[in-house]
């Protein structure tokens, strides 16, 4: 009898171990979830317990199988903490393809480092992480974390699927709210997905199962545009011990102004006298603002300073004034403080920078990753980027243009939209005089003028020395021209007009192909755009032209006197919903031709059915950009 009991428990232990291994084996993943996938979320549980407006516990458990090298970015073996957030549990276990455990990490085995890079002066934010390098694929990660925090301003959102190439077996979101604290939620992109919702007024419970991976396609939209996610926020919250109240944007902005910005605008009398002296003969408020902005740019530099109420409160204007540096919050607050001195009203403004993303105007919560300054100016507000020492007054560029932002006023928050640099506004005009020698060498003088986002991409050249300029033109701008030499280069940055002018003298040895039968050269020497989108047999997603622009190229080309022009290419005029391409080559004299090209590309979101048409358009323009002209001996 005793032997039978021993055998029974041995078999039970074996079965339990075997079943667990089988659960973590990649073999049992359904084939439909492996298709187009680099990784598969086997199970993901995010549980939030809101104990009070200043106490929250967050538990995470994620089981994910990484199928290949591209899937490594999804393993996410890290946990952030600071002096307000304590990690109470942390572990990770790695299993091989057959569900056998190969690595185990307890909390003490996680590496512990600062969560900011070398560009940050000081910060209390840290991260514990595992630097696991896989030997074989697939492998499975079981990650568990629990942390407790007194800052409830950041209630975790739910993103069941977080990227392209990631499929999902099951993901769950649970929010426990035992004290029935007033909370709000926003369900985004839920309608197309079979999301199970067992929520009540004060407690939320969602789950999504068996979601196949979405394959990334060229020019596609941000994943956030069509995948489901849940935003959650409390009307009353705490951030680093500071109580906040924000059921709408007006209330949220009022809290920011009173709790984060108020009384942080004081500078010493010496600076105050200096600033007033600079504008003493100026009456126009915009001219005053220009003088103050230049003073700030000349005096300060950007450095990240991630401290103060969860990294959301700027250091004081006095500190920036004394130290000469600050982050986006500190520099923006400092500029605002100087404008206060000269009597120019301005507003601290929260924005999502880099990726074009809106502050959600329908859902007030802690959002954004950057701060800029707004100067009300009737119907034409002025916007200032305060972290740049070189950005022209009133110009944002593509870092923060064309998006909804939160403007913080003493009366409360207001949603506004930043300036749009669209299509024709982003203009580059290239004019050149080009002369060919008998041997096929080329010498040219040219002038390139850029505005809008084309200015934004190039105005940094005004700070280049001669060597840096030459390298930029030879390796980046005109790398397709072998034997290119920069004889001279002069870059003029007109900040008043927000216009960049580049004046150059260049040579290209052996540009033309010369033999006994012909003299052949590509006519577009200095602005060749041969981009063609990737081909898809079946396009599944809509596509986006993120930035529109307009290029105008005009060249006067002189050929050697011993050669003659016989046939010139006919004019081209291609009109599409995506843009326009016009090409004209005309004979000016026996030895000169005029080349003129206009290329307009229109930003916008287009249906997947239009992708092939767009690709055909770019194929045609690419071919014309490589157009060659042959001339013959007289």
XYZ file of C-alpha atoms in Angstrom:
634
model
C 0.000 0.000 0.000
C 2.839 2.355 0.954
C 4.570 1.670 -2.391
C 1.349 2.452 -4.281
C 1.027 5.818 -2.490
C 4.655 6.656 -3.302
C 4.146 5.767 -6.953
C 0.939 7.858 -7.051
C 2.608 11.004 -5.728
C 5.627 10.471 -7.978
C 3.344 10.248 -11.005
C 1.399 13.303 -9.805
C 4.601 15.323 -9.464
C 5.806 14.180 -12.890
C 2.447 14.990 -14.482
C 2.413 18.447 -12.907
C 5.946 19.153 -14.158
C 5.172 17.728 -17.609
C 1.929 19.729 -17.955
C 3.699 22.941 -16.994
C 6.431 22.267 -19.571
C 3.792 21.506 -22.165
C 2.031 24.822 -21.395
C 5.230 26.730 -22.095
C 6.177 24.725 -25.154
C 6.024 26.616 -28.449
C 4.779 23.454 -30.174
C 1.217 23.906 -28.924
C 0.829 27.468 -30.261
C -1.890 27.427 -32.963
C -0.527 27.882 -36.488
C -2.740 30.919 -37.131
C -0.999 32.758 -34.271
C 2.439 31.980 -35.688
C 1.606 33.420 -39.093
C 3.325 36.802 -39.635
C 4.405 36.711 -35.974
C 7.820 37.371 -34.439
C 6.440 36.706 -30.971
C 3.257 35.341 -29.344
C 1.773 36.607 -26.095
C 0.604 33.390 -24.446
C -0.990 35.116 -21.472
C -0.751 38.646 -20.160
C -2.443 39.797 -16.943
C -2.358 43.407 -15.805
C -4.112 43.927 -12.470
C -4.407 47.360 -10.870
C -5.747 47.832 -7.353
C -6.609 51.431 -6.539
C -6.613 51.360 -2.719
C -6.894 55.135 -2.303
C -6.162 58.328 -4.216
C -2.571 58.009 -2.946
C -2.099 54.234 -2.928
C -2.009 51.827 -5.859
C -0.718 48.288 -6.354
C 0.070 47.007 -9.855
C 0.616 43.331 -10.636
C 1.849 42.036 -13.981
C 2.288 38.536 -15.299
C 3.294 38.009 -18.909
C 4.065 34.767 -20.711
C 5.486 35.420 -24.168
C 7.139 33.153 -26.720
C 9.815 34.780 -28.870
C 9.861 33.068 -32.257
C 12.867 34.729 -33.890
C 15.463 37.473 -33.546
C 12.999 40.205 -34.593
C 10.786 39.238 -31.661
C 13.388 40.043 -29.000
C 12.107 43.606 -28.676
C 8.889 42.219 -27.151
C 10.478 40.329 -24.240
C 10.474 43.498 -22.028
C 12.395 42.161 -19.038
C 12.489 45.364 -16.997
C 10.700 47.285 -14.228
C 10.932 50.999 -13.424
C 10.916 52.433 -9.925
C 11.792 55.597 -8.005
C 11.562 56.995 -4.485
C 7.769 56.945 -4.800
C 7.434 53.470 -6.295
C 8.603 50.280 -4.590
C 8.996 46.964 -6.447
C 7.685 44.272 -4.093
C 7.977 41.217 -6.375
C 10.074 40.602 -9.480
C 11.080 37.409 -11.290
C 11.673 35.936 -14.721
C 11.988 32.365 -15.976
C 13.185 31.368 -19.448
C 11.981 28.141 -21.098
C 13.248 26.512 -24.288
C 11.105 25.498 -27.268
C 9.935 22.329 -25.495
C 8.949 24.087 -22.269
C 12.044 23.095 -20.296
C 13.355 25.697 -17.847
C 16.803 26.987 -18.840
C 17.181 30.213 -16.774
C 15.653 31.601 -13.603
C 16.054 35.125 -12.247
C 14.966 36.309 -8.817
C 14.640 40.005 -7.959
C 18.222 40.155 -6.668
C 19.579 38.904 -10.002
C 18.099 41.794 -12.011
C 20.606 44.489 -12.922
C 19.855 47.884 -11.354
C 20.785 51.099 -13.186
C 19.649 54.677 -13.676
C 16.685 54.871 -16.042
C 18.087 57.913 -17.878
C 20.979 58.394 -20.264
C 24.075 60.545 -20.005
C 22.150 63.590 -21.211
C 20.262 63.793 -17.926
C 21.768 65.805 -15.085
C 20.077 63.986 -12.226
C 17.032 61.823 -11.701
C 15.568 59.483 -9.108
C 14.185 57.166 -11.779
C 15.812 53.738 -11.956
C 15.205 50.466 -13.748
C 15.811 46.807 -12.908
C 16.354 44.654 -15.982
C 17.607 41.343 -17.342
C 20.022 41.368 -20.268
C 19.180 37.930 -21.666
C 20.779 36.892 -24.960
C 19.056 33.840 -26.473
C 21.086 31.018 -27.976
C 18.247 29.344 -29.859
C 14.695 30.128 -30.930
C 11.919 29.909 -30.037
C 12.049 30.490 -26.297
C 9.422 31.522 -23.745
C 9.649 34.161 -21.027
C 7.494 34.094 -17.887
C 7.806 37.521 -16.274
C 6.123 38.593 -13.014
C 6.260 41.972 -11.309
C 4.411 43.753 -8.535
C 4.945 47.316 -7.399
C 3.323 49.694 -4.956
C 3.165 53.451 -5.499
C 1.645 56.529 -3.889
C 1.410 58.278 -7.304
C -1.946 57.443 -8.854
C -1.717 60.004 -11.653
C -0.430 57.278 -13.962
C -2.966 54.435 -13.868
C -1.581 51.870 -16.343
C -3.367 51.719 -19.684
C -4.164 48.437 -21.406
C -2.544 47.661 -24.739
C -3.415 43.996 -25.431
C -1.268 44.039 -28.603
C 1.706 46.385 -28.602
C 3.164 46.152 -32.080
C 3.357 44.694 -35.551
C 4.402 41.071 -35.771
C 2.951 40.225 -32.342
C 0.054 37.784 -31.935
C -1.999 37.125 -28.839
C -3.490 34.080 -27.127
C -4.924 35.997 -24.180
C -4.570 39.378 -22.506
C -6.540 40.586 -19.471
C -6.940 43.910 -17.693
C -8.368 44.110 -14.163
C -8.894 47.285 -12.170
C -10.043 46.804 -8.578
C -11.468 49.898 -6.928
C -12.667 48.894 -3.423
C -13.204 52.496 -2.245
C -15.232 53.359 -5.355
C -12.997 56.284 -6.306
C -14.360 58.237 -9.289
C -12.518 57.007 -12.381
C -12.950 57.518 -16.104
C -12.054 55.370 -19.070
C -11.831 55.645 -22.816
C -12.040 52.600 -25.077
C -10.201 53.221 -28.344
C -10.567 51.063 -31.469
C -12.627 48.469 -29.601
C -15.447 47.967 -32.119
C -13.607 45.715 -34.572
C -12.343 43.320 -31.896
C -14.062 40.656 -29.783
C -13.170 42.149 -26.427
C -14.909 40.622 -23.447
C -16.070 43.309 -21.018
C -17.236 42.380 -17.513
C -16.786 45.824 -16.015
C -18.984 47.600 -13.472
C -19.192 51.301 -12.613
C -16.129 51.295 -10.376
C -14.301 48.087 -11.354
C -13.017 47.207 -14.819
C -12.396 43.791 -16.340
C -11.471 43.246 -19.983
C -9.943 40.419 -21.979
C -9.016 39.695 -25.584
C -8.131 36.280 -26.999
C -6.720 34.744 -30.175
C -5.643 37.842 -32.068
C -3.360 36.981 -35.028
C -0.336 39.159 -35.731
C -0.543 42.111 -38.100
C 2.331 42.192 -40.567
C 4.098 45.532 -40.915
C 3.729 47.167 -44.318
C 5.676 50.024 -45.832
C 4.253 53.514 -45.115
C 1.592 52.103 -42.825
C -0.043 54.041 -39.992
C 1.101 53.988 -36.405
C -0.058 50.828 -34.666
C -1.936 53.049 -32.231
C -4.296 54.198 -34.992
C -6.177 50.930 -35.331
C -5.271 48.562 -32.480
C -7.422 48.537 -29.312
C -6.302 50.206 -26.118
C -7.888 51.399 -22.911
C -7.108 54.691 -21.173
C -7.941 55.047 -17.467
C -7.721 58.069 -15.198
C -8.929 59.046 -11.722
C -10.682 62.370 -11.153
C -8.731 62.729 -7.896
C -5.136 61.538 -7.878
C -1.746 62.070 -6.287
C 1.548 62.754 -8.014
C 4.622 62.640 -5.791
C 2.555 63.648 -2.799
C 0.757 66.484 -4.589
C -3.004 66.096 -4.806
C -4.521 66.600 -8.264
C -8.057 66.975 -9.538
C -8.833 66.636 -13.227
C -12.177 65.507 -14.595
C -11.692 67.664 -17.721
C -8.908 69.555 -19.454
C -9.833 72.936 -17.962
C -9.599 71.487 -14.467
C -6.420 69.570 -15.290
C -4.744 72.720 -16.670
C -5.798 74.689 -13.605
C -4.208 72.024 -11.400
C -0.998 72.139 -13.437
C -0.811 75.912 -13.229
C -1.533 76.134 -9.485
C 0.430 73.066 -8.356
C 3.343 72.797 -10.817
C 4.006 76.286 -12.211
C 2.852 78.895 -9.732
C 5.619 80.870 -7.978
C 8.342 79.203 -10.058
C 8.781 82.266 -12.310
C 10.958 84.422 -10.047
C 14.403 85.608 -11.228
C 16.768 87.926 -9.406
C 16.714 91.695 -9.846
C 19.942 91.774 -11.855
C 18.398 89.654 -14.606
C 15.132 91.601 -14.400
C 16.946 94.908 -14.931
C 18.967 93.436 -17.803
C 15.857 92.156 -19.602
C 13.976 95.428 -19.183
C 17.014 97.289 -20.521
C 17.039 95.122 -23.664
C 13.448 96.079 -24.554
C 13.301 99.626 -23.221
C 12.866 101.200 -26.688
C 10.533 98.488 -28.012
C 6.746 98.788 -27.858
C 5.567 95.921 -30.029
C 5.007 92.796 -27.860
C 6.131 90.395 -30.617
C 9.396 92.294 -31.072
C 9.895 92.132 -27.306
C 9.307 88.386 -27.431
C 11.934 88.009 -30.181
C 14.524 89.813 -28.075
C 13.730 87.716 -25.000
C 13.812 84.464 -27.017
C 17.252 85.288 -28.439
C 18.519 86.170 -24.967
C 17.299 82.806 -23.650
C 18.876 80.904 -26.572
C 22.231 82.650 -26.128
C 22.295 82.164 -22.356
C 21.070 78.589 -21.879
C 21.550 75.067 -23.115
C 19.402 71.955 -22.934
C 20.049 69.158 -20.474
C 17.502 66.715 -19.096
C 16.524 67.249 -15.464
C 14.009 64.538 -14.497
C 13.029 65.601 -11.004
C 10.182 67.449 -9.329
C 6.692 65.959 -8.934
C 7.171 62.928 -11.094
C 9.338 64.702 -13.630
C 6.420 67.018 -14.461
C 7.355 70.132 -12.504
C 9.965 72.479 -14.002
C 12.967 73.602 -11.990
C 12.582 77.242 -11.008
C 13.368 80.098 -13.362
C 15.944 81.303 -10.813
C 17.826 77.976 -11.017
C 17.901 78.059 -14.825
C 19.046 81.677 -14.736
C 21.896 80.875 -12.362
C 23.024 77.562 -13.917
C 22.437 78.374 -17.596
C 20.779 75.073 -18.400
C 17.487 73.219 -18.072
C 15.235 70.637 -19.687
C 12.217 71.424 -21.869
C 10.119 72.206 -18.772
C 12.731 74.401 -17.135
C 13.689 76.321 -20.279
C 10.067 76.887 -21.272
C 9.175 78.113 -17.772
C 12.282 80.343 -17.799
C 11.338 81.903 -21.142
C 7.794 82.425 -19.888
C 9.177 84.103 -16.759
C 11.298 86.520 -18.814
C 8.306 87.354 -21.008
C 6.280 88.057 -17.851
C 8.878 90.683 -16.919
C 8.465 92.560 -20.215
C 4.681 92.296 -20.144
C 4.196 89.657 -22.854
C 1.652 86.969 -22.015
C 2.669 83.374 -22.756
C 1.484 79.889 -21.836
C 3.309 76.702 -20.844
C 2.176 73.996 -23.294
C 2.284 70.184 -23.137
C 2.764 68.253 -26.392
C 3.703 64.875 -27.824
C 6.988 65.499 -29.638
C 8.665 63.669 -32.521
C 5.951 61.163 -33.474
C 2.980 63.160 -34.762
C 0.484 62.380 -32.024
C -2.350 64.419 -30.519
C -3.136 65.089 -26.905
C -6.510 63.358 -26.650
C -8.883 66.309 -26.388
C -11.759 64.084 -25.245
C -9.966 62.464 -22.307
C -8.098 64.493 -19.699
C -5.174 62.683 -18.096
C -1.419 62.966 -17.747
C -0.292 62.907 -21.376
C 2.552 64.272 -23.517
C 6.349 63.970 -23.461
C 7.560 67.508 -24.169
C 6.846 71.173 -23.392
C 6.816 74.239 -25.679
C 5.644 77.848 -25.229
C 2.516 79.478 -26.646
C 2.184 83.246 -27.179
C -1.444 84.238 -27.844
C -1.611 86.474 -30.910
C -5.253 86.852 -31.926
C -5.927 84.231 -34.616
C -2.251 83.591 -35.314
C -0.625 82.286 -32.121
C 3.155 82.121 -31.928
C 4.878 78.946 -30.746
C 8.413 78.674 -29.376
C 10.694 75.648 -29.068
C 12.811 76.586 -26.045
C 15.301 73.682 -26.061
C 17.034 74.749 -29.287
C 19.778 77.349 -29.415
C 19.317 77.822 -33.159
C 15.590 77.428 -33.947
C 14.095 80.615 -35.474
C 11.549 82.572 -33.476
C 8.026 81.246 -34.063
C 9.131 78.112 -35.941
C 8.492 74.599 -34.612
C 9.552 72.343 -37.481
C 8.393 68.742 -37.720
C 9.221 67.981 -34.066
C 5.951 69.425 -32.722
C 3.958 70.793 -35.672
C 0.390 69.864 -36.697
C -0.945 68.281 -33.489
C -3.332 68.982 -30.628
C -1.583 70.294 -27.515
C -2.566 71.304 -23.977
C -2.100 75.015 -23.338
C -1.898 75.728 -19.593
C -3.386 79.100 -18.630
C -4.086 80.603 -15.171
C -7.772 79.914 -15.836
C -7.249 76.274 -16.837
C -6.282 74.005 -19.699
C -7.183 74.688 -23.346
C -6.630 72.367 -26.313
C -5.076 74.121 -29.315
C -3.477 72.940 -32.563
C 0.095 73.795 -33.536
C 0.984 75.249 -36.974
C 0.796 72.990 -40.015
C 3.672 72.895 -42.518
C 1.913 71.314 -45.439
C 2.858 70.371 -48.988
C 3.755 73.571 -50.940
C 4.885 75.301 -47.761
C 7.771 72.829 -47.536
C 9.532 74.190 -50.585
C 13.016 73.636 -51.972
C 14.141 75.534 -55.067
C 17.389 74.493 -56.738
C 18.853 76.702 -59.462
C 22.085 75.773 -61.214
C 24.340 76.735 -64.092
C 26.084 73.604 -65.340
C 28.873 73.408 -67.906
C 30.218 70.210 -69.476
C 33.732 69.775 -70.864
C 34.777 67.756 -73.910
C 35.928 64.952 -71.598
C 32.628 64.692 -69.745
C 33.639 66.659 -66.678
C 31.089 68.926 -65.058
C 31.430 72.288 -63.305
C 28.449 73.970 -61.695
C 27.415 76.905 -59.594
C 24.140 76.496 -57.767
C 21.824 78.014 -55.224
C 19.401 75.999 -53.077
C 16.666 77.755 -51.088
C 14.611 75.837 -48.507
C 11.556 76.731 -46.408
C 9.128 74.873 -44.116
C 10.167 71.382 -43.073
C 12.786 71.339 -45.840
C 14.384 74.254 -43.969
C 14.017 72.281 -40.743
C 15.975 69.348 -42.159
C 18.850 71.521 -43.342
C 19.316 74.654 -41.222
C 21.834 72.874 -38.972
C 24.284 73.110 -41.898
C 24.767 76.794 -41.051
C 26.819 75.639 -38.035
C 29.042 73.298 -40.080
C 32.677 74.104 -40.785
C 34.122 73.665 -44.285
C 35.126 70.044 -43.748
C 31.745 69.086 -42.278
C 29.894 70.779 -45.140
C 31.966 69.021 -47.764
C 31.379 65.645 -46.123
C 27.633 66.266 -45.894
C 27.300 67.107 -49.587
C 29.590 64.348 -50.821
C 28.345 61.500 -48.629
C 24.717 62.323 -47.849
C 23.152 64.817 -50.223
C 24.891 63.857 -53.467
C 26.418 60.496 -52.652
C 25.141 59.181 -55.984
C 27.587 61.473 -57.823
C 31.001 59.830 -57.960
C 34.050 62.104 -58.149
C 32.138 65.056 -56.682
C 34.282 67.854 -55.266
C 33.100 70.917 -53.354
C 35.043 73.946 -54.564
C 33.217 76.356 -52.250
C 30.113 76.343 -50.062
C 28.322 79.119 -48.240
C 25.224 78.581 -46.110
C 23.022 81.544 -45.178
C 20.446 80.994 -42.439
C 17.829 83.748 -42.593
C 15.988 83.225 -39.311
C 13.721 86.208 -39.891
C 12.306 84.670 -43.074
C 12.879 81.086 -41.862
C 14.753 80.419 -45.082
C 18.027 78.641 -45.776
C 20.161 79.464 -48.800
C 23.042 77.251 -49.895
C 25.490 78.665 -52.465
C 27.967 76.234 -53.979
C 30.592 75.753 -56.650
C 31.141 72.080 -57.463
C 32.864 69.827 -59.964
C 32.197 66.225 -60.964
C 34.907 64.466 -62.959
C 33.759 62.000 -65.643
C 30.080 62.721 -65.032
C 29.154 62.063 -68.662
C 29.882 58.854 -70.540
C 31.966 59.807 -73.561
C 32.927 57.497 -76.431
C 33.258 57.671 -80.200
C 29.521 57.237 -80.744
C 27.905 59.398 -78.082
C 28.125 61.767 -75.161
C 25.577 60.673 -72.532
C 24.633 62.273 -69.199
C 21.868 62.267 -66.575
C 20.195 65.624 -66.713
C 19.114 65.779 -63.062
C 22.412 66.356 -61.313
C 21.511 67.835 -57.932
C 18.121 66.677 -56.677
C 17.544 63.110 -57.707
C 14.591 61.458 -55.925
C 14.369 57.827 -57.008
C 12.381 56.413 -54.101
C 9.924 53.641 -55.024
C 7.730 52.065 -52.300
C 8.026 48.372 -51.642
C 5.864 46.089 -53.779
C 3.099 43.986 -52.197
C 1.164 41.303 -53.970
C -1.746 42.026 -51.637
C -1.841 45.208 -49.594
C -3.743 44.806 -46.311
C -3.363 48.172 -44.593
C -3.977 51.809 -45.526
C -0.888 53.927 -46.043
C 0.236 57.385 -45.089
C 2.346 60.037 -46.753
C 3.606 61.642 -43.562
C 5.115 64.792 -45.053
C 4.178 66.656 -48.189
C 6.685 68.893 -49.952
C 7.447 70.668 -53.204
C 10.703 70.680 -55.186
C 11.440 73.035 -58.070
C 14.660 72.447 -60.005
C 15.888 74.765 -62.769
C 19.207 74.118 -64.524
C 20.843 75.880 -67.441
C 23.066 73.227 -68.983
C 25.833 74.131 -71.440
C 27.283 71.403 -73.657
C 30.671 71.486 -75.423
C 30.683 73.547 -78.650
C 31.816 70.536 -80.701
C 28.582 68.687 -79.887
C 25.019 69.230 -81.029
C 21.529 68.621 -79.632
C 19.428 66.413 -81.875
C 16.415 65.186 -79.914
C 15.185 66.374 -76.537
C 12.752 64.429 -74.323
C 9.122 65.463 -74.585
C 7.382 67.294 -71.723
C 5.874 65.256 -68.904
C 2.917 66.219 -66.738
C 1.722 63.543 -64.304
C -1.283 64.504 -62.163
C -2.455 62.204 -59.314
C -4.233 62.483 -55.970
C -0.832 61.917 -54.331
C 0.996 64.674 -56.148
C 2.165 66.244 -59.372
C 5.287 65.766 -61.469
C 6.107 68.143 -64.308
C 9.178 68.005 -66.502
C 10.216 70.358 -69.277
C 13.488 70.415 -71.224
C 13.841 73.131 -73.845
C 16.570 74.343 -76.178
C 17.845 77.805 -75.263
C 20.631 78.012 -77.874
C 22.820 75.719 -79.941
C 24.848 74.816 -76.848
C 22.384 75.376 -74.010
C 19.276 73.695 -72.673
C 16.982 74.565 -69.793
C 15.821 71.790 -67.498
C 12.862 72.444 -65.207
C 11.236 69.959 -62.863
C 8.418 70.442 -60.391
C 7.582 67.668 -57.956
C 4.731 68.099 -55.456
C 3.951 65.357 -52.953
C 0.751 65.618 -50.880
C 0.564 64.382 -47.310
C -2.449 62.307 -46.357
C -3.886 58.928 -45.409
C -4.913 56.768 -48.355
C -6.838 53.525 -48.789
C -4.955 50.273 -49.272
C -6.484 50.029 -52.775
C -4.592 53.205 -53.717
C -1.187 51.800 -52.812
C -0.492 50.237 -56.202
C -1.467 53.471 -57.958
C 0.845 55.432 -55.680
C 3.684 52.992 -56.282
C 3.169 53.292 -60.051
C 3.339 57.081 -59.696
C 6.664 56.861 -57.839
C 8.017 54.344 -60.358
C 7.303 56.784 -63.170
C 8.860 59.720 -61.335
C 11.888 57.629 -60.398
C 12.445 56.758 -64.041
C 12.200 60.420 -65.046
C 14.641 61.384 -62.292
C 17.199 59.144 -64.012
C 16.518 60.574 -67.467
C 19.572 60.733 -69.753
C 20.289 62.969 -72.701
C 22.573 61.981 -75.586
C 24.390 64.542 -77.705
C 26.429 63.870 -80.812
C 29.546 65.242 -82.481
C 28.990 67.890 -85.107
